[in-house]
Amino acid sequence: MSKPVVAIVGRPNVGKSTLFNVLAGERISIVKDTPGVTRDRIYADVTWLDYHFTMIDTGGIEPDSKDIILSQMREQAEIAIATADVIIFLTDVRQGLQDSDSKVADMLRRSGKPVVLVVNKVDSFEKFMPDVYEFYNLGIGDPYPISASSMLGLGDMLDEVVKNFPEYNKDEAEDERPKVAIIGKPNVGKSSLINKLAQEDRVIVSDIAGTTRDAIDTDIRYNGKEYVFIDTAGLRRKNKIKEEIERYSIIRAVTAVERADVCIIVIDATEGVTEQDAKIAGIAHERGKGIIIAVNKWDAIEKDDKTIYRHTEKIRQILSFMPYAEILFISAKSGQRLNKLFDMIDLVIENNSMRVATGVLNEIVAEAVAMQQPPSDKGKRLKIYYTTQVAVKPPTFVIFVNDKELMHFSYTRYLENRIRDTFGFRGTALKFIIRERKEEQ
């Protein structure tokens, strides 16, 4: 079951980023040891009461003139309508109701998506309430007054947001088919890959950048087994600025990754692996999904006996935060090695949901500790009492220790590598939670 997605839309300077940052709290500091994934924070995981959702900030490049503002807001609204379950439409009580607010409100209303109208910068309810009522004129429901910077009114707003989440019917049979998201930069051959696998032109492809329509799910049968492929190509126009296309493709990737069991990151062999590839791969890594790196257009590369080795080295170097990812060199055009893809998807899904018996796990950890002493600090040495697996998708382990501070990242990585040596876990991230237990007598 994937998490609902909430998008924030609004004019420049109404406080979208402030609201985003306040709701996201400090929890979205990016993993420090992930090189190449310093991204502008476009999305974050938010928890309110018992609800977990992914929030996306559709803002971005702020335009300077009035007419550009409207077209920009339309873009944002389109992204939100295409990807979000609930839309927060943010306005500003100090600037009052603007013409562009009304035009975007019309668009949002027509979309049929749930919209929560929020009026920001209401630092005093007594003083500003008459101005808040003006926003009823937008005709999209009750305005919720908040102050993002003073954190006023956020609870009522979030209650309204979560009320609109799609109801998951518990009785409905969960779709057990493996879900595979095809992610990557524009123009690396994502749609061609799905077409070739589906053996029919289900997805419109042409050589012009940005011709694919909305994300499309394609059902594919292989060897009597069904798979759902999620394509993340976006609604792009030719005259888009590069940063916008990138931002947009990242938002699309977030929503697709959320739904998938396995992510295939498609890289263009003729271009090699890039920073933008690392950003997109980072999303799947952070979400703990199974990961396959598919190097496409391999047929277009001049090769000698070292070519594969050189490409693999480069990928491992730039995507060094995911050394577990499987790599496959393919050609969507000629179909080269595509039969291997399904075996790899099955393997990765199996690893992503693999459970390890606690007894065996503790034997391996004990052996690892005997081989390499745990770190110590000021005469105090790290002790590892017990390790157990608490979840799958991704496999998640809790390690009980005497002092959390002593558990250096590098030692966790060392234990992870020992566990991988034994159980493989190819193609999936592993998550480790370190818990402290008082000294055992």
Short mmCIF file of C-alpha atoms in Angstrom, two decimals:
data_model
loop_
_atom_site.label_atom_id
_atom_site.label_comp_id
_atom_site.label_asym_id
_atom_site.label_seq_id
_atom_site.Cartn_x
_atom_site.Cartn_y
_atom_site.Cartn_z
CA MET A 1 0.00 0.00 0.00
CA SER A 2 1.58 3.28 -1.00
CA LYS A 3 1.53 6.44 1.03
CA PRO A 4 -0.78 9.27 -0.02
CA VAL A 5 0.87 12.26 -1.70
CA VAL A 6 0.07 15.84 -0.71
CA ALA A 7 1.19 18.75 -2.93
CA ILE A 8 1.46 22.43 -2.04
CA VAL A 9 0.48 24.93 -4.75
CA GLY A 10 0.42 28.72 -4.59
CA ARG A 11 1.74 32.06 -5.85
CA PRO A 12 5.35 33.08 -5.19
CA ASN A 13 6.04 34.43 -1.70
CA VAL A 14 2.90 33.09 -0.02
CA GLY A 15 5.10 30.88 2.17
CA LYS A 16 5.07 27.50 0.41
CA SER A 17 8.61 26.63 1.43
CA THR A 18 8.07 27.81 5.01
CA LEU A 19 5.01 25.58 5.32
CA PHE A 20 6.84 22.68 3.68
CA ASN A 21 9.82 23.00 6.02
CA VAL A 22 7.67 23.33 9.14
CA LEU A 23 5.63 20.22 8.29
CA ALA A 24 8.67 18.24 7.24
CA GLY A 25 10.44 19.17 10.46
CA GLU A 26 14.08 18.25 10.73
CA ARG A 27 13.45 14.74 9.54
CA ILE A 28 14.46 15.34 5.98
CA SER A 29 18.11 15.97 6.47
CA ILE A 30 19.56 13.86 3.72
CA VAL A 31 21.71 10.88 4.71
CA LYS A 32 25.13 12.44 5.23
CA ASP A 33 27.08 9.64 3.63
CA THR A 34 25.28 9.78 0.32
CA PRO A 35 27.55 11.59 -2.11
CA GLY A 36 25.94 13.33 -5.02
CA VAL A 37 22.52 13.47 -3.43
CA THR A 38 22.43 17.03 -2.18
CA ARG A 39 19.08 17.87 -3.59
CA ASP A 40 16.80 20.75 -3.08
CA ARG A 41 14.20 19.36 -0.75
CA ILE A 42 11.33 18.68 -3.08
CA TYR A 43 9.67 15.98 -1.03
CA ALA A 44 9.53 14.82 2.56
CA ASP A 45 7.82 12.20 4.69
CA VAL A 46 5.33 13.67 7.12
CA THR A 47 3.49 11.98 9.98
CA TRP A 48 0.33 13.42 11.50
CA LEU A 49 -1.47 11.37 14.17
CA ASP A 50 -1.57 7.88 12.65
CA TYR A 51 -1.21 9.08 9.09
CA HIS A 52 1.98 8.95 7.05
CA PHE A 53 2.17 10.80 3.77
CA THR A 54 4.66 12.15 1.27
CA MET A 55 4.58 15.88 0.77
CA ILE A 56 5.85 17.52 -2.40
CA ASP A 57 6.64 21.17 -2.90
CA THR A 58 5.74 22.04 -6.49
CA GLY A 59 7.33 25.50 -6.22
CA GLY A 60 10.74 26.04 -7.65
CA ILE A 61 11.90 28.72 -9.98
CA GLU A 62 10.05 31.90 -9.08
CA PRO A 63 9.17 34.07 -12.09
CA ASP A 64 9.39 37.85 -12.15
CA SER A 65 6.49 39.13 -14.23
CA LYS A 66 2.75 38.84 -13.64
CA ASP A 67 1.77 36.76 -16.68
CA ILE A 68 4.61 34.34 -16.10
CA ILE A 69 3.38 33.93 -12.55
CA LEU A 70 0.05 32.65 -13.75
CA SER A 71 1.53 30.23 -16.27
CA GLN A 72 3.94 29.01 -13.59
CA MET A 73 1.10 28.42 -11.19
CA ARG A 74 -0.79 26.53 -13.86
CA GLU A 75 2.27 24.30 -14.28
CA GLN A 76 2.43 23.69 -10.55
CA ALA A 77 -1.28 22.97 -10.42
CA GLU A 78 -0.90 20.50 -13.29
CA ILE A 79 1.91 18.69 -11.51
CA ALA A 80 -0.15 18.60 -8.33
CA ILE A 81 -3.29 17.40 -10.11
CA ALA A 82 -1.32 14.68 -11.90
CA THR A 83 0.57 13.35 -8.89
CA ALA A 84 -1.17 14.24 -5.63
CA ASP A 85 -4.03 12.67 -3.68
CA VAL A 86 -4.72 15.94 -1.87
CA ILE A 87 -3.72 19.49 -2.84
CA ILE A 88 -2.99 22.28 -0.37
CA PHE A 89 -3.75 25.57 -2.12
CA LEU A 90 -1.80 28.23 -0.22
CA THR A 91 -2.77 31.90 -0.31
CA ASP A 92 -1.60 34.95 1.64
CA VAL A 93 -3.91 37.03 3.84
CA ARG A 94 -1.62 40.08 3.60
CA GLN A 95 -1.59 40.18 -0.19
CA GLY A 96 -5.30 39.40 -0.23
CA LEU A 97 -7.18 37.56 -2.95
CA GLN A 98 -5.45 37.94 -6.32
CA ASP A 99 -6.64 37.38 -9.84
CA SER A 100 -4.19 34.52 -10.39
CA ASP A 101 -5.53 32.79 -7.24
CA SER A 102 -9.00 32.68 -8.81
CA LYS A 103 -7.73 31.27 -12.10
CA VAL A 104 -5.78 28.50 -10.39
CA ALA A 105 -8.73 27.78 -8.09
CA ASP A 106 -10.89 27.18 -11.20
CA MET A 107 -8.36 24.72 -12.51
CA LEU A 108 -8.13 22.86 -9.21
CA ARG A 109 -11.90 22.76 -8.83
CA ARG A 110 -12.33 21.24 -12.28
CA SER A 111 -9.73 18.56 -11.54
CA GLY A 112 -12.05 16.89 -9.03
CA LYS A 113 -9.10 16.30 -6.67
CA PRO A 114 -9.64 17.20 -3.00
CA VAL A 115 -8.31 20.72 -2.35
CA VAL A 116 -7.69 22.23 1.07
CA LEU A 117 -7.68 26.03 0.85
CA VAL A 118 -5.16 27.51 3.30
CA VAL A 119 -4.68 31.19 4.08
CA ASN A 120 -1.17 31.85 5.40
CA LYS A 121 0.40 34.64 7.47
CA VAL A 122 -2.59 34.90 9.82
CA ASP A 123 -0.54 35.75 12.91
CA SER A 124 -3.59 36.83 14.86
CA PHE A 125 -6.96 35.22 14.29
CA GLU A 126 -8.85 38.17 15.82
CA LYS A 127 -7.18 40.71 13.60
CA PHE A 128 -7.22 38.87 10.27
CA MET A 129 -10.42 36.78 10.28
CA PRO A 130 -12.45 39.33 8.24
CA ASP A 131 -9.73 39.17 5.54
CA VAL A 132 -9.74 35.37 5.64
CA TYR A 133 -13.48 35.28 4.81
CA GLU A 134 -12.73 37.02 1.52
CA PHE A 135 -11.20 33.72 0.32
CA TYR A 136 -14.63 32.04 0.37
CA ASN A 137 -15.05 33.84 -2.98
CA LEU A 138 -12.72 31.28 -4.58
CA GLY A 139 -15.54 28.76 -4.30
CA ILE A 140 -13.36 25.84 -3.24
CA GLY A 141 -14.55 25.42 0.32
CA ASP A 142 -13.62 26.74 3.74
CA PRO A 143 -10.39 28.69 4.05
CA TYR A 144 -8.14 27.37 6.86
CA PRO A 145 -6.25 30.24 8.51
CA ILE A 146 -2.66 29.42 9.51
CA SER A 147 0.66 31.03 10.19
CA ALA A 148 3.40 28.73 8.93
CA SER A 149 6.15 30.76 10.56
CA SER A 150 4.44 30.92 13.99
CA MET A 151 3.04 27.39 13.59
CA LEU A 152 -0.55 28.47 14.26
CA GLY A 153 -3.56 26.55 12.94
CA LEU A 154 -1.51 23.69 11.46
CA GLY A 155 -3.41 21.00 13.38
CA ASP A 156 -6.82 21.95 11.98
CA MET A 157 -5.34 22.19 8.49
CA LEU A 158 -3.71 18.72 8.74
CA ASP A 159 -6.91 17.20 10.13
CA GLU A 160 -8.68 18.42 7.00
CA VAL A 161 -5.86 17.15 4.73
CA VAL A 162 -5.88 13.60 6.14
CA LYS A 163 -9.69 13.47 6.04
CA ASN A 164 -9.35 13.53 2.24
CA PHE A 165 -6.96 10.60 1.95
CA PRO A 166 -8.26 7.80 -0.25
CA GLU A 167 -9.98 5.13 1.82
CA TYR A 168 -8.12 1.87 1.60
CA ASN A 169 -10.69 -0.84 1.68
CA LYS A 170 -9.25 -3.52 3.96
CA ASP A 171 -11.40 -6.24 2.38
CA GLU A 172 -10.17 -5.57 -1.13
CA ALA A 173 -7.63 -8.10 -2.24
CA GLU A 174 -4.23 -6.45 -2.24
CA ASP A 175 -2.77 -6.53 -5.76
CA GLU A 176 -0.04 -9.12 -5.31
CA ARG A 177 1.59 -8.60 -8.70
CA PRO A 178 5.14 -7.23 -8.57
CA LYS A 179 5.21 -3.48 -9.24
CA VAL A 180 8.20 -2.19 -11.13
CA ALA A 181 8.87 1.54 -11.52
CA ILE A 182 10.95 2.59 -14.50
CA ILE A 183 12.73 5.77 -13.42
CA GLY A 184 15.48 7.93 -14.85
CA LYS A 185 16.20 11.22 -16.54
CA PRO A 186 14.21 12.35 -19.58
CA ASN A 187 15.26 10.64 -22.81
CA VAL A 188 17.18 7.65 -21.55
CA GLY A 189 14.72 5.23 -23.16
CA LYS A 190 12.27 4.46 -20.34
CA SER A 191 9.23 4.28 -22.60
CA SER A 192 11.06 2.35 -25.31
CA LEU A 193 12.01 -0.19 -22.68
CA ILE A 194 8.41 -0.71 -21.59
CA ASN A 195 7.28 -0.91 -25.22
CA LYS A 196 9.82 -3.57 -26.00
CA LEU A 197 8.85 -5.58 -22.92
CA ALA A 198 5.15 -5.22 -23.73
CA GLN A 199 5.84 -5.92 -27.41
CA GLU A 200 3.28 -3.33 -28.43
CA ASP A 201 3.35 0.40 -28.61
CA ARG A 202 1.38 1.00 -25.46
CA VAL A 203 3.36 4.15 -24.69
CA ILE A 204 3.80 6.81 -27.35
CA VAL A 205 7.47 7.26 -28.08
CA SER A 206 9.24 9.55 -30.49
CA ASP A 207 12.71 11.00 -30.58
CA ILE A 208 11.61 14.41 -29.34
CA ALA A 209 12.24 15.05 -25.67
CA GLY A 210 9.11 15.21 -23.62
CA THR A 211 6.50 13.53 -25.77
CA THR A 212 5.27 10.97 -23.29
CA ARG A 213 2.02 11.66 -21.56
CA ASP A 214 1.14 11.02 -17.97
CA ALA A 215 2.51 8.09 -15.94
CA ILE A 216 1.01 4.92 -17.33
CA ASP A 217 0.75 1.48 -15.78
CA THR A 218 1.42 -1.34 -18.19
CA ASP A 219 0.61 -4.97 -17.36
CA ILE A 220 3.14 -7.37 -18.78
CA ARG A 221 3.10 -11.18 -18.70
CA TYR A 222 6.36 -13.06 -18.84
CA ASN A 223 6.67 -16.82 -18.42
CA GLY A 224 3.10 -17.00 -17.14
CA LYS A 225 3.70 -14.38 -14.44
CA GLU A 226 2.18 -10.89 -14.37
CA TYR A 227 4.05 -7.68 -13.62
CA VAL A 228 2.88 -4.07 -13.42
CA PHE A 229 5.31 -1.57 -14.90
CA ILE A 230 4.97 2.06 -13.83
CA ASP A 231 6.37 4.54 -16.32
CA THR A 232 7.36 7.94 -14.96
CA ALA A 233 7.61 10.02 -18.07
CA GLY A 234 6.03 13.40 -17.39
CA LEU A 235 3.92 16.01 -19.17
CA ARG A 236 6.67 18.19 -20.53
CA ARG A 237 6.70 20.90 -23.10
CA LYS A 238 9.53 21.77 -25.42
CA ASN A 239 10.16 25.26 -24.06
CA LYS A 240 10.70 24.16 -20.48
CA ILE A 241 13.81 25.28 -18.66
CA LYS A 242 16.18 22.46 -17.83
CA GLU A 243 15.88 22.84 -14.04
CA GLU A 244 12.12 22.64 -14.27
CA ILE A 245 12.19 19.46 -16.29
CA GLU A 246 14.60 17.99 -13.76
CA ARG A 247 12.50 19.06 -10.80
CA TYR A 248 9.44 17.68 -12.48
CA SER A 249 11.02 14.34 -13.29
CA ILE A 250 12.12 14.04 -9.66
CA ILE A 251 8.56 14.68 -8.40
CA ARG A 252 7.27 12.04 -10.80
CA ALA A 253 9.94 9.62 -9.65
CA VAL A 254 8.97 10.11 -5.99
CA THR A 255 5.33 9.22 -6.61
CA ALA A 256 6.20 6.19 -8.76
CA VAL A 257 8.86 4.87 -6.37
CA GLU A 258 6.35 5.11 -3.53
CA ARG A 259 4.12 2.55 -5.29
CA ALA A 260 6.81 0.18 -6.51
CA ASP A 261 8.49 -2.95 -5.14
CA VAL A 262 11.44 -2.65 -7.48
CA CYS A 263 12.87 0.38 -9.26
CA ILE A 264 14.72 0.07 -12.51
CA ILE A 265 16.95 3.10 -12.93
CA VAL A 266 17.56 3.54 -16.62
CA ILE A 267 20.88 5.13 -17.58
CA ASP A 268 21.94 6.14 -21.08
CA ALA A 269 25.14 4.25 -21.93
CA THR A 270 26.13 6.84 -24.54
CA GLU A 271 26.03 9.60 -21.90
CA GLY A 272 27.33 7.64 -18.94
CA VAL A 273 26.08 8.04 -15.39
CA THR A 274 25.40 11.61 -14.22
CA GLU A 275 24.60 13.61 -11.06
CA GLN A 276 20.94 13.74 -12.10
CA ASP A 277 20.97 9.92 -12.26
CA ALA A 278 22.35 9.93 -8.71
CA LYS A 279 19.56 12.22 -7.51
CA ILE A 280 16.86 9.99 -8.96
CA ALA A 281 18.57 6.82 -7.72
CA GLY A 282 18.82 8.41 -4.26
CA ILE A 283 15.03 8.50 -4.01
CA ALA A 284 14.71 4.74 -4.52
CA HIS A 285 17.62 4.12 -2.14
CA GLU A 286 16.10 6.27 0.61
CA ARG A 287 12.78 4.50 0.24
CA GLY A 288 14.51 1.14 0.67
CA LYS A 289 13.28 -0.34 -2.60
CA GLY A 290 14.78 -3.15 -4.63
CA ILE A 291 17.07 -1.57 -7.24
CA ILE A 292 18.28 -2.56 -10.69
CA ILE A 293 20.42 -0.23 -12.78
CA ALA A 294 19.68 -0.81 -16.45
CA VAL A 295 22.33 0.67 -18.74
CA ASN A 296 20.37 1.22 -21.95
CA LYS A 297 21.55 1.81 -25.56
CA TRP A 298 24.38 -0.64 -24.94
CA ASP A 299 24.25 -1.63 -28.61
CA ALA A 300 25.39 1.92 -29.50
CA ILE A 301 28.70 1.60 -27.62
CA GLU A 302 32.03 0.72 -29.22
CA LYS A 303 33.34 -2.13 -27.10
CA ASP A 304 36.56 -3.89 -26.20
CA ASP A 305 37.15 -6.45 -23.46
CA LYS A 306 37.35 -3.72 -20.78
CA THR A 307 34.21 -1.73 -21.67
CA ILE A 308 31.80 -3.36 -19.25
CA TYR A 309 34.36 -3.14 -16.48
CA ARG A 310 34.96 0.59 -17.08
CA HIS A 311 31.24 1.42 -17.18
CA THR A 312 30.57 -0.64 -14.04
CA GLU A 313 33.41 1.13 -12.18
CA LYS A 314 32.03 4.54 -13.09
CA ILE A 315 28.49 3.62 -12.01
CA ARG A 316 29.72 2.18 -8.70
CA GLN A 317 31.72 5.34 -8.12
CA ILE A 318 28.91 7.86 -8.74
CA LEU A 319 26.24 5.69 -7.14
CA SER A 320 28.57 4.67 -4.32
CA PHE A 321 25.76 4.93 -1.76
CA MET A 322 24.07 1.88 -3.28
CA PRO A 323 26.79 -0.73 -3.87
CA TYR A 324 24.13 -3.46 -3.54
CA ALA A 325 22.28 -2.40 -6.73
CA GLU A 326 22.24 -4.93 -9.56
CA ILE A 327 23.58 -3.70 -12.91
CA LEU A 328 22.40 -4.94 -16.29
CA PHE A 329 23.56 -3.75 -19.72
CA ILE A 330 20.63 -3.74 -22.14
CA SER A 331 19.26 -2.35 -25.35
CA ALA A 332 15.57 -1.49 -25.43
CA LYS A 333 15.84 -1.08 -29.17
CA SER A 334 17.31 -4.48 -30.05
CA GLY A 335 15.92 -6.32 -27.00
CA GLN A 336 19.42 -7.36 -25.90
CA ARG A 337 19.40 -9.05 -22.43
CA LEU A 338 15.80 -8.05 -21.70
CA ASN A 339 14.94 -11.68 -20.86
CA LYS A 340 17.45 -11.40 -17.98
CA LEU A 341 15.55 -8.42 -16.61
CA PHE A 342 12.60 -10.49 -15.37
CA ASP A 343 14.83 -13.00 -13.58
CA MET A 344 16.56 -10.08 -11.92
CA ILE A 345 13.26 -8.45 -10.91
CA ASP A 346 12.15 -11.74 -9.29
CA LEU A 347 15.47 -12.12 -7.48
CA VAL A 348 15.46 -8.54 -6.18
CA ILE A 349 11.85 -8.74 -4.96
CA GLU A 350 12.65 -11.97 -3.17
CA ASN A 351 15.67 -10.35 -1.47
CA ASN A 352 13.73 -7.20 -0.59
CA SER A 353 11.24 -9.32 1.35
CA MET A 354 13.63 -11.94 2.73
CA ARG A 355 13.60 -12.83 6.44
CA VAL A 356 16.60 -14.16 8.31
CA ALA A 357 16.30 -16.39 11.39
CA THR A 358 17.42 -14.59 14.54
CA GLY A 359 19.72 -17.43 15.65
CA VAL A 360 21.68 -17.46 12.43
CA LEU A 361 21.80 -13.67 12.36
CA ASN A 362 23.35 -13.48 15.83
CA GLU A 363 25.91 -16.15 14.95
CA ILE A 364 27.06 -14.07 12.00
CA VAL A 365 27.21 -10.86 14.01
CA ALA A 366 29.14 -12.62 16.81
CA GLU A 367 31.61 -13.97 14.27
CA ALA A 368 31.99 -10.51 12.70
CA VAL A 369 32.64 -8.95 16.10
CA ALA A 370 35.29 -11.59 16.86
CA MET A 371 37.02 -10.81 13.56
CA GLN A 372 36.98 -7.05 13.92
CA GLN A 373 36.77 -5.47 17.35
CA PRO A 374 34.00 -2.91 17.82
CA PRO A 375 35.12 0.71 18.19
CA SER A 376 35.84 2.21 21.60
CA ASP A 377 36.01 5.73 22.89
CA LYS A 378 37.75 7.00 26.05
CA GLY A 379 38.24 3.46 27.27
CA LYS A 380 34.62 2.45 26.73
CA ARG A 381 34.07 -0.24 24.12
CA LEU A 382 30.94 -0.86 22.08
CA LYS A 383 29.15 -4.06 23.05
CA ILE A 384 26.65 -5.71 20.76
CA TYR A 385 24.09 -7.73 22.72
CA TYR A 386 21.59 -8.92 20.21
CA THR A 387 20.41 -8.45 16.64
CA THR A 388 17.01 -9.23 15.18
CA GLN A 389 15.17 -8.59 11.94
CA VAL A 390 12.00 -6.60 12.52
CA ALA A 391 10.67 -5.89 9.03
CA VAL A 392 10.94 -6.58 5.29
CA LYS A 393 10.69 -4.31 2.24
CA PRO A 394 13.44 -3.30 2.98
CA PRO A 395 14.88 -5.88 5.37
CA THR A 396 15.24 -3.96 8.64
CA PHE A 397 17.40 -5.01 11.57
CA VAL A 398 17.54 -3.76 15.13
CA ILE A 399 20.92 -4.01 16.86
CA PHE A 400 20.91 -3.70 20.66
CA VAL A 401 24.11 -2.14 22.00
CA ASN A 402 25.44 -0.72 25.28
CA ASP A 403 26.01 2.79 23.88
CA LYS A 404 24.56 4.18 20.67
CA GLU A 405 27.23 6.87 20.40
CA LEU A 406 29.91 4.22 20.00
CA MET A 407 28.20 2.59 17.01
CA HIS A 408 30.08 4.34 14.24
CA PHE A 409 28.55 4.40 10.81
CA SER A 410 31.56 2.50 9.47
CA TYR A 411 31.02 -0.36 11.90
CA THR A 412 27.36 -0.63 10.94
CA ARG A 413 28.52 -0.78 7.31
CA TYR A 414 31.01 -3.52 8.26
CA LEU A 415 28.25 -5.61 9.88
CA GLU A 416 26.01 -5.00 6.89
CA ASN A 417 28.70 -6.34 4.58
CA ARG A 418 29.12 -9.49 6.70
CA ILE A 419 25.35 -10.08 6.63
CA ARG A 420 25.35 -9.59 2.86
CA ASP A 421 28.29 -12.01 2.45
CA THR A 422 26.12 -14.69 4.04
CA PHE A 423 22.64 -14.00 2.71
CA GLY A 424 23.28 -12.09 -0.50
CA PHE A 425 20.46 -9.55 -0.29
CA ARG A 426 21.45 -8.54 -3.82
CA GLY A 427 19.61 -5.56 -5.21
CA THR A 428 18.07 -4.33 -1.97
CA ALA A 429 18.99 -1.77 0.66
CA LEU A 430 19.19 -2.93 4.27
CA LYS A 431 18.10 -0.73 7.14
CA PHE A 432 19.70 -0.77 10.58
CA ILE A 433 18.20 0.68 13.75
CA ILE A 434 20.55 0.96 16.71
CA ARG A 435 18.93 0.68 20.17
CA GLU A 436 20.55 1.08 23.55
CA ARG A 437 20.15 -1.41 26.39
CA LYS A 438 21.58 -0.75 29.80
CA GLU A 439 24.64 -2.79 30.79
CA GLU A 440 23.63 -6.35 31.46
CA GLN A 441 24.58 -7.50 34.94
#
